[in-house]
One Martini backbone bead per residue (centre of mass of N, CA, C, O) as a GRO file, in nm:
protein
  140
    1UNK     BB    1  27.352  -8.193  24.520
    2UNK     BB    2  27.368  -7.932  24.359
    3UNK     BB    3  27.246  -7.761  24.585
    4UNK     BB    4  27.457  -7.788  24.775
    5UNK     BB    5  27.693  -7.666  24.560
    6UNK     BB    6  27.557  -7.389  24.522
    7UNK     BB    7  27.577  -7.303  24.840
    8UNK     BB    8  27.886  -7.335  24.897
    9UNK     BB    9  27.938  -7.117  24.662
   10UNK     BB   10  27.774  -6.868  24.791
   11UNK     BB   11  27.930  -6.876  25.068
   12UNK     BB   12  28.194  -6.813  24.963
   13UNK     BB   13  28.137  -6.552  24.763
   14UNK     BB   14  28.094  -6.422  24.982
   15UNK     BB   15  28.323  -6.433  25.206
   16UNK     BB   16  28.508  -6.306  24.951
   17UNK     BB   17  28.333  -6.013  24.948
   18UNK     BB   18  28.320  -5.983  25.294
   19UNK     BB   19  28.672  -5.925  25.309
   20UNK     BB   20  28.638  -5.690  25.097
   21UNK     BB   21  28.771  -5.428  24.928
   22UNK     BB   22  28.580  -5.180  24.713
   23UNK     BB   23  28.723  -5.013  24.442
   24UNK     BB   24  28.632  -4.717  24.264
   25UNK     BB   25  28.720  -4.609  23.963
   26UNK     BB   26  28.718  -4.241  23.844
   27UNK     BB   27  28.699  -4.092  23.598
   28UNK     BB   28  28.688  -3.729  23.563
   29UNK     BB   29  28.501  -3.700  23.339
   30UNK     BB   30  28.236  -3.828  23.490
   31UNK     BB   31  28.253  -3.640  23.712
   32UNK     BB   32  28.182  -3.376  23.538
   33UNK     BB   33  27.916  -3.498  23.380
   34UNK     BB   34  27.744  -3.515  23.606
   35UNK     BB   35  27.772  -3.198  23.688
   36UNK     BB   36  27.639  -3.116  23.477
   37UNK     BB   37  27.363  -3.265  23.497
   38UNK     BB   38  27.319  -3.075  23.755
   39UNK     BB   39  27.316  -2.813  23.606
   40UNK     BB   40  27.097  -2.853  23.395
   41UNK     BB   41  26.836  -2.924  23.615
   42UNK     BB   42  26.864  -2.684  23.758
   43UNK     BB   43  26.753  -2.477  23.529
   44UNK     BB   44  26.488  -2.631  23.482
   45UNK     BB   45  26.316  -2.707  23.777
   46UNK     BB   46  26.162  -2.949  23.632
   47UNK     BB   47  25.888  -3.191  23.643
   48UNK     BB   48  25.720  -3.428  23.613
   49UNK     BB   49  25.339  -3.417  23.683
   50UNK     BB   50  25.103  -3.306  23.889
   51UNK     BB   51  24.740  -3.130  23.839
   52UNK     BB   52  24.462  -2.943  23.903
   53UNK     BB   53  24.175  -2.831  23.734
   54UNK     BB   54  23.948  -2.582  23.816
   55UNK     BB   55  24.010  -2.383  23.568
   56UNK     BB   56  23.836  -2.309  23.211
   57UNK     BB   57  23.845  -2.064  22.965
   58UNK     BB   58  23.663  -1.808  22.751
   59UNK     BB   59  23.629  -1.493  22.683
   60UNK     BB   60  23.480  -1.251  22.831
   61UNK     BB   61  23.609  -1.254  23.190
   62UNK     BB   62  23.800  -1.456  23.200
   63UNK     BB   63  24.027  -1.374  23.368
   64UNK     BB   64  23.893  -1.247  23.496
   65UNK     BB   65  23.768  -1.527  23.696
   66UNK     BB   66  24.022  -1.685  23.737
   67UNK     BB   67  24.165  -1.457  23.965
   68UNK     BB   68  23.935  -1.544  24.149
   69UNK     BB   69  23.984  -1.836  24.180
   70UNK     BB   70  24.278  -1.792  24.260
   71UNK     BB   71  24.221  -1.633  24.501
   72UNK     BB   72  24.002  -1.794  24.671
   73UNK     BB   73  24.184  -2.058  24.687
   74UNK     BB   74  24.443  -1.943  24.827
   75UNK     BB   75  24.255  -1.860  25.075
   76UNK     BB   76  24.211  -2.190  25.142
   77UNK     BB   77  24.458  -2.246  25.002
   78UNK     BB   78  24.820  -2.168  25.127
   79UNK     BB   79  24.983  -2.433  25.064
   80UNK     BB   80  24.886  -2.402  24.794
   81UNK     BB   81  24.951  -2.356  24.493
   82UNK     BB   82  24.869  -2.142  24.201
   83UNK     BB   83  24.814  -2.145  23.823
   84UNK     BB   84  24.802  -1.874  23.590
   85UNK     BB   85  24.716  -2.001  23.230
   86UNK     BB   86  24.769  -1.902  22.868
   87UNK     BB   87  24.583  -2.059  22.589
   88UNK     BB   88  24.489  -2.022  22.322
   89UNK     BB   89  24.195  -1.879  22.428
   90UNK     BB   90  24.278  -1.980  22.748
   91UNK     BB   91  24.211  -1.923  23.105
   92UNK     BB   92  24.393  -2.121  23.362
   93UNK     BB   93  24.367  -2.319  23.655
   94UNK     BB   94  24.640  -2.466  23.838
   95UNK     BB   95  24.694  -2.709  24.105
   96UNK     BB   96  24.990  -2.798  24.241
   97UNK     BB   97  25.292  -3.046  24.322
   98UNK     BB   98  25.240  -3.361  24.175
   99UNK     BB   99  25.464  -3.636  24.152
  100UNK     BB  100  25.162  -3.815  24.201
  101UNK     BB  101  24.835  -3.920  24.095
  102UNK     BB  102  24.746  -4.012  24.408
  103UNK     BB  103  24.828  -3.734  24.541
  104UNK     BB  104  24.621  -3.584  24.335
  105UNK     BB  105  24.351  -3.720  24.437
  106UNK     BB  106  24.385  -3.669  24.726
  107UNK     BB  107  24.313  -3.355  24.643
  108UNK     BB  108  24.059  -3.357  24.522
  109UNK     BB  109  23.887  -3.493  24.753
  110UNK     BB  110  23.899  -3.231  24.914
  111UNK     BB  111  23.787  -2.987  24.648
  112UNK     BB  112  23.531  -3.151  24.504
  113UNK     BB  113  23.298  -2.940  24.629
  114UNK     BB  114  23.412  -2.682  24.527
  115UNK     BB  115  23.540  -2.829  24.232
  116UNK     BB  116  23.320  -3.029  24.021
  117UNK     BB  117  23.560  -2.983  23.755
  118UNK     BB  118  23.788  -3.109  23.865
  119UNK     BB  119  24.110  -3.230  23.772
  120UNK     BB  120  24.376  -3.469  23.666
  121UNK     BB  121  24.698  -3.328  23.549
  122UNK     BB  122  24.974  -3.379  23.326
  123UNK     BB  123  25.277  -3.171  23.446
  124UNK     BB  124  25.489  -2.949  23.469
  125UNK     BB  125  25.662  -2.884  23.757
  126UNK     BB  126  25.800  -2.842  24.084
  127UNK     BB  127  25.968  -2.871  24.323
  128UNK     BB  128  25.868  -3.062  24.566
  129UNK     BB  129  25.895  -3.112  24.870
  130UNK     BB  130  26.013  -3.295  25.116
  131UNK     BB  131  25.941  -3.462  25.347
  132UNK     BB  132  26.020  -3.646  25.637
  133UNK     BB  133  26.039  -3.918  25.548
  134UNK     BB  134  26.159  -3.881  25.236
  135UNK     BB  135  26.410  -3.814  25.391
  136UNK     BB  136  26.477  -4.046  25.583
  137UNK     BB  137  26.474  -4.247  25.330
  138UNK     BB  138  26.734  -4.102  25.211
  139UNK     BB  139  26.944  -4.158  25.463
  140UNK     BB  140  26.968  -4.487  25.499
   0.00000   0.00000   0.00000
């Protein structure tokens, strides 16, 4: 009897929520509010992700390696980033704008016989592209 009468609740309150139209009023300071959140994400222009580390050194000649290795990697694979960077005392290789580490890992499994010591790593991206996929998934 119970269920009975949850069900008939829910059917009631179901007819009169999708016979009404619903306004949503919002103060103007909220949308400021929004904007400005949205212009300072712009400023910012990365976000948390990951990226594959293929070279680590410090050294004599650590620098002239990176920049060849980063040279290599981009003459082979030139759809993807390369970022050379210096953290006192070493001189690293970084590839790629990954939002998720699968998808870290899935281009790993790429490149992990020419880098046997590539690894993957967390750290703040650039904004990458959406795919064709999850703009449709975004628009639906």
């Amino acid at each position: 009897m119970k269920k009975i009468l949850l069900i008939i609740g829910i059917l009631l309150v179901n007819g009169l929520v999708n016979g009404q139209n619903i306004i949503v009023q919002q103060d103007s300071k909220t949308t400021e509010l929004i904007n400005e959140h949205k212009k300072a994400n712009a400023k910012i222009g990365a976000i948390q992700g990951f990226r594959i580390q293929i070279f680590f050194d410090s050294g004599n000649n650590s620098k002239t390696n990176a920049e060849q290795v980063k040279s290599k990697f981009l003459a082979q694979h030139p759809e993807v980033v390369a970022y050379l960077t210096f953290k006192e005392p070493n001189f690293r290789v970084r590839v790629g704008d990954f939002r998720t580490r699968n998808e870290a890992r899935g281009f790993l499994k790429k490149i992990i016989n020419e880098y046997q010591n590539a690894f993957v790593i967390k750290d703040e991206i650039k904004y990458p592209p959406l795919t064709q996929v999850e703009i449709e998934k975004n628009t639906e």
